[in-house]
Structures are given as C-alpha cells and as structure tokens.
CSV table of C-alpha atoms in Angstrom, one decimal:
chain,number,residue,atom,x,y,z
A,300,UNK,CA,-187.1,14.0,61.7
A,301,UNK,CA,-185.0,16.3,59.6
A,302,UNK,CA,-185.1,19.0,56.3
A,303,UNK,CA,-184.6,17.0,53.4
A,304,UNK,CA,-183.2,20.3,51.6
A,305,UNK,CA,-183.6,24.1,50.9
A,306,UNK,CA,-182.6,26.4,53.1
A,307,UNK,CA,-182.4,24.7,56.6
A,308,UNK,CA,-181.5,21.4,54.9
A,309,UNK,CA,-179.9,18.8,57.7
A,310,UNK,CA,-181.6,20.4,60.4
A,311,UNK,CA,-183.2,17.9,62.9
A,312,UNK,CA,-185.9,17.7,65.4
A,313,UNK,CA,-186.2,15.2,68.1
A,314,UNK,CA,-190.2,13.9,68.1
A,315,UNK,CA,-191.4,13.3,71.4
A,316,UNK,CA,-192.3,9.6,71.9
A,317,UNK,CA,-195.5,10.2,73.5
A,318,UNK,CA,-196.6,11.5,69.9
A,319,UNK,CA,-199.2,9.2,68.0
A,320,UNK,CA,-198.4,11.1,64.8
A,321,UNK,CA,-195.7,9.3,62.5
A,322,UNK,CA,-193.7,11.8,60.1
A,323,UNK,CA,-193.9,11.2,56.6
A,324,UNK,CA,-190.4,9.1,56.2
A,325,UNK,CA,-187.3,10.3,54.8
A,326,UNK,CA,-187.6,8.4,52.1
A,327,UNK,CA,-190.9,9.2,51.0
A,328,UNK,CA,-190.7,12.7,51.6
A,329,UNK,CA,-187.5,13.1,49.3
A,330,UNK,CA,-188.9,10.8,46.3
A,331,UNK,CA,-192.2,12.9,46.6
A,332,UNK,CA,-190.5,16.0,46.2
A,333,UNK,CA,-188.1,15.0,43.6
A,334,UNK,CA,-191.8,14.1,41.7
A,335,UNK,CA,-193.0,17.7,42.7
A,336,UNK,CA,-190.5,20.2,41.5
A,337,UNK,CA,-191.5,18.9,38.5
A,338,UNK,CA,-194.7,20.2,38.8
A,339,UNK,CA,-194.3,23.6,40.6
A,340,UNK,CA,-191.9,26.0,42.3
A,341,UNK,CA,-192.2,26.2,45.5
A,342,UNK,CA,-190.0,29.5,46.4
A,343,UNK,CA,-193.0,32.2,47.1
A,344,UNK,CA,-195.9,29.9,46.8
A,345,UNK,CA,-198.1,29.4,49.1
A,346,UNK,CA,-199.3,26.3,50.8
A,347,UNK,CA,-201.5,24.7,53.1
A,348,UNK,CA,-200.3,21.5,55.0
A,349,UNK,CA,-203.4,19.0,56.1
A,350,UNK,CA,-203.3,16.7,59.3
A,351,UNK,CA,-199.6,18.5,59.9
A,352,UNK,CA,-198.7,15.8,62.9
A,353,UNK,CA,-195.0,16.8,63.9
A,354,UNK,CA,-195.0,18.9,60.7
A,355,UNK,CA,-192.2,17.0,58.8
A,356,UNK,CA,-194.3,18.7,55.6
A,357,UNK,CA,-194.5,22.4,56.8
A,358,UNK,CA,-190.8,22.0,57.8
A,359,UNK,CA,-189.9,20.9,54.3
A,360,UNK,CA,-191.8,23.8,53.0
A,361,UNK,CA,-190.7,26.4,55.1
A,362,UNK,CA,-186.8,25.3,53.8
A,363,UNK,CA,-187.9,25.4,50.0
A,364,UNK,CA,-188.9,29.1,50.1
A,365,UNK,CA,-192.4,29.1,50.5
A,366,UNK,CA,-193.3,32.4,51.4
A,367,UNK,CA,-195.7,31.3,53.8
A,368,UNK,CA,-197.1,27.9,55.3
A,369,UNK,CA,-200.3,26.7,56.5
A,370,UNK,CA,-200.0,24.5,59.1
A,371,UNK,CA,-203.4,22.9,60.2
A,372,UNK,CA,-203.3,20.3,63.3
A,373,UNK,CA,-205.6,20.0,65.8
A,374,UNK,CA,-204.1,17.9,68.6
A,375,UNK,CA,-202.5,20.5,71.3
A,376,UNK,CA,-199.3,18.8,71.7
A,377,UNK,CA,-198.8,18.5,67.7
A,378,UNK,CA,-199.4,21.7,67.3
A,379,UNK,CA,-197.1,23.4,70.1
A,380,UNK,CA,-194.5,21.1,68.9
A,381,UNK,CA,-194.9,22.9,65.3
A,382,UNK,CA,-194.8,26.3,66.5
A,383,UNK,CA,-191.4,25.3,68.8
A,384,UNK,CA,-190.0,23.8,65.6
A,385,UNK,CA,-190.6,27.2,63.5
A,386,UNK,CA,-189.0,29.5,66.7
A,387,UNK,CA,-186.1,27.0,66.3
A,388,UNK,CA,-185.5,28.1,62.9
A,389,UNK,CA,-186.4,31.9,63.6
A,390,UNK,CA,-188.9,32.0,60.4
A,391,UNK,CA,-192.2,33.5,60.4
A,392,UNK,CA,-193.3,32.1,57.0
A,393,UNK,CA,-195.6,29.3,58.7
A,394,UNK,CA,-198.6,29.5,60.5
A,395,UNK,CA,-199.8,26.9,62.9
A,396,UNK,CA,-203.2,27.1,63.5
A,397,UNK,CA,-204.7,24.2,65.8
A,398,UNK,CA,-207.9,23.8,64.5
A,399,UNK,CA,-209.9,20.9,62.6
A,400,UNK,CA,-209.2,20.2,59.2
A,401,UNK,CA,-212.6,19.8,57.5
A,402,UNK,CA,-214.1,22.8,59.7
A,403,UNK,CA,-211.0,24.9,58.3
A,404,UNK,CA,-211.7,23.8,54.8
A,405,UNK,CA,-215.1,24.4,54.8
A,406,UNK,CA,-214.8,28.2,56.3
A,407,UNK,CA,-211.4,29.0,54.0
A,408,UNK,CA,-211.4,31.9,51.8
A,409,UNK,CA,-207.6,31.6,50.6
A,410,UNK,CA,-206.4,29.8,47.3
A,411,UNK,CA,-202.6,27.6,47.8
A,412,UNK,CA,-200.3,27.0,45.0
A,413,UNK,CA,-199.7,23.9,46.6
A,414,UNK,CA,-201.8,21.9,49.4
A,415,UNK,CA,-201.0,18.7,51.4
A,416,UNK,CA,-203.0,16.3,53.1
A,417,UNK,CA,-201.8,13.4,55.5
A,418,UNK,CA,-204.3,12.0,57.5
A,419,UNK,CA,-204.6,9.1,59.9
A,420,UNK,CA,-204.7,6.5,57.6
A,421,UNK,CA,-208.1,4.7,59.2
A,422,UNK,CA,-209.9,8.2,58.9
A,423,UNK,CA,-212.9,7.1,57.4
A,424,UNK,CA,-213.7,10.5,55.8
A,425,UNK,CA,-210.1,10.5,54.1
A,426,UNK,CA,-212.0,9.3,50.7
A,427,UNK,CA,-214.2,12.8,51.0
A,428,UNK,CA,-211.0,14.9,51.2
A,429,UNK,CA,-210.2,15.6,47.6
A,430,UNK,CA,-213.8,16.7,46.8
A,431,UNK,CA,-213.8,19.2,49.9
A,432,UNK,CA,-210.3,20.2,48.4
A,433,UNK,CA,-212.1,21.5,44.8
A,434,UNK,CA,-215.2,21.8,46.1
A,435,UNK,CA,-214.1,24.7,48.3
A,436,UNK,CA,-211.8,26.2,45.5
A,437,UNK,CA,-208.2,26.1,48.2
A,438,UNK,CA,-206.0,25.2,45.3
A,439,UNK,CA,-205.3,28.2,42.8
A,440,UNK,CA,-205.3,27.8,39.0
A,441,UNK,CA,-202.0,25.5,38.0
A,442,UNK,CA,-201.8,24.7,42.0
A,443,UNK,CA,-200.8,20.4,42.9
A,444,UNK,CA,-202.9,18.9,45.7
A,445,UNK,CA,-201.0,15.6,47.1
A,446,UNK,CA,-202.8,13.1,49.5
A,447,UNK,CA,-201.1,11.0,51.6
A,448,UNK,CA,-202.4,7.4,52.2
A,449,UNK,CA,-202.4,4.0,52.7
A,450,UNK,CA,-202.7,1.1,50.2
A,451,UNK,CA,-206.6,0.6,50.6
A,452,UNK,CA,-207.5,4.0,48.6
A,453,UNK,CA,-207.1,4.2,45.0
A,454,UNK,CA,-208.1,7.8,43.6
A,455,UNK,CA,-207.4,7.1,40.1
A,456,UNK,CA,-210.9,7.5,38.9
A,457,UNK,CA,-210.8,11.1,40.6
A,458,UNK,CA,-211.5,13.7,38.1
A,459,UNK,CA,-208.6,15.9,39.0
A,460,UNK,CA,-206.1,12.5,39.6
A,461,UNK,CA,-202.9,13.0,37.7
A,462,UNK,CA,-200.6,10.5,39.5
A,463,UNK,CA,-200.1,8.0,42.4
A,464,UNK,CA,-196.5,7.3,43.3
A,465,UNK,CA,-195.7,4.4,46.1
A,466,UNK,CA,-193.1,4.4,48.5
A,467,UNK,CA,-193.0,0.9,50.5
A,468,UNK,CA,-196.2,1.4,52.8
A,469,UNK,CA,-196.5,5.0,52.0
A,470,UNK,CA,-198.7,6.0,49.0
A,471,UNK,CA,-199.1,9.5,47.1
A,472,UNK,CA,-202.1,10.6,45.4
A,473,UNK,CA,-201.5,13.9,42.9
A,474,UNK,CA,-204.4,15.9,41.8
A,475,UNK,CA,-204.6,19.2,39.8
C-alpha cells in the first residue's frame, strides 16, 4: 500500500496477510482523487474515513493536508495497524478510534468537509449508509461524501447523488 501524493507521497506500508481488509487499489484511489480536487481542498479540512481497513484512505488524507483525520475501524488488528502507520509518519493529524461505524454516526456531534465510507462490500446495511450520513448532519455545508462499493448498488436516485465513477470492480458513489 502506498501515498498516492501530498506530503508523504511514495511512502509504503507492508499489510499483514492475515488482514481480511483489502485497500482501496492504487488505481482507484488516484483516479478518485483526481475526480475530488475538483470538488474540494483538502489542505485544513477535516475528514472522517468509514470502515478505515488498513487505512489506505486516512493515509492519503493525512499526506494532502488535512488538518485532522477521523479514522473509524472497529477490528483490533485494523486498527493498531492504523495508529503504527500514523507513528511511522510522526503526524498527529489522524485519529484512530476503534469503534463501530453506525454507533459512531449515530452519537457524532462533529461536521467533516469531507467523509469516506468503504465498507465490506456484502454489508447488508451499506444501502442505509448515505441516509445515516445526512440524517445525522456529519457533512458540513459544501462538504463531498464518497461511498465505496461494489457493482450491485446504484445510488443514482439518492437525493444528494452527484456522481458515480467506476474503476474496474471498484465503484464510487459522490453525494453533496
């Protein structure tokens, strides 16, 4: 896994292959990306990353000048990983938290310029997470939410939708 670009661009990180989490590729992370600075600046905002897994997202994030990072992911091993990945690049602008997703959601209290969400693709509440998104108010005013999934969803009927972008198996769902 490694920074696309930003600050700590190049830098890799060796994923443990006992993981079950799969990092959003290369591919798709950059052509995402590419798609987003067109729709915000990340350097100072704020952001909340969903179903973090190895944190590919947060990483990526972190090396773009967010000023600081919500990392949510609730498996132990995920989330230890995350915290020895941050240490490894001596920043303090992310914040692991292991905890679960929708329970965090539900209790939040802060707004993100920019949130993302990759769950397990077979999660069978992944259709639900866009309402609980704007339901609970996380994104600020002007703020991009992007969901991760796979080719079975389509959210383009979603009130806040803007755009779905496809990356071979990978597909991207923008709301704002």
């Amino acid at each position: 896994m490694r920074i696309i670009t930003g600050q700590y661009k190049g830098r890799h990180f060796d994923i443990p292959r006992s993981f079950k989490a799969r990092p959003t590729t290369d591919f798709a992370k950059e052509n995402i990306f590419n798609v987003l600075t067109g729709y915000l600046d990340f350097d100072g905002a704020k952001a909340l990353d969903l179903f973090s897994g190895t944190g590919s997202i947060s990483l990526e994030l972190v090396s773009r000048g967010c000023s600081l990072v919500v990392s949510i992911e609730q498996d132990r091993d995920h989330h230890r990983f995350i915290c020895d990945c941050m240490k490894k690049l001596g920043t303090q602008a992310c914040l692991p938290l292991r905890a679960d997703v929708f329970r965090f959601l539900k209790s939040c209290k802060q707004q993100f310029r920019f949130v993302f969400a990759d769950p397990p693709y077979a999660l069978k509440e992944l259709s639900a997470i866009p309402d609980l998104v704007f339901e609970r108010q996380v994104l600020e005013e002007g703020g991009i939410f992007v969901l991760e999934h796979g080719k079975d969803h389509d959210f383009s009927r979603h009130e806040h939708f803007v755009e779905h972008r496809e990356y071979g198996s990978v597909n991207f769902s923008i709301f704002r």
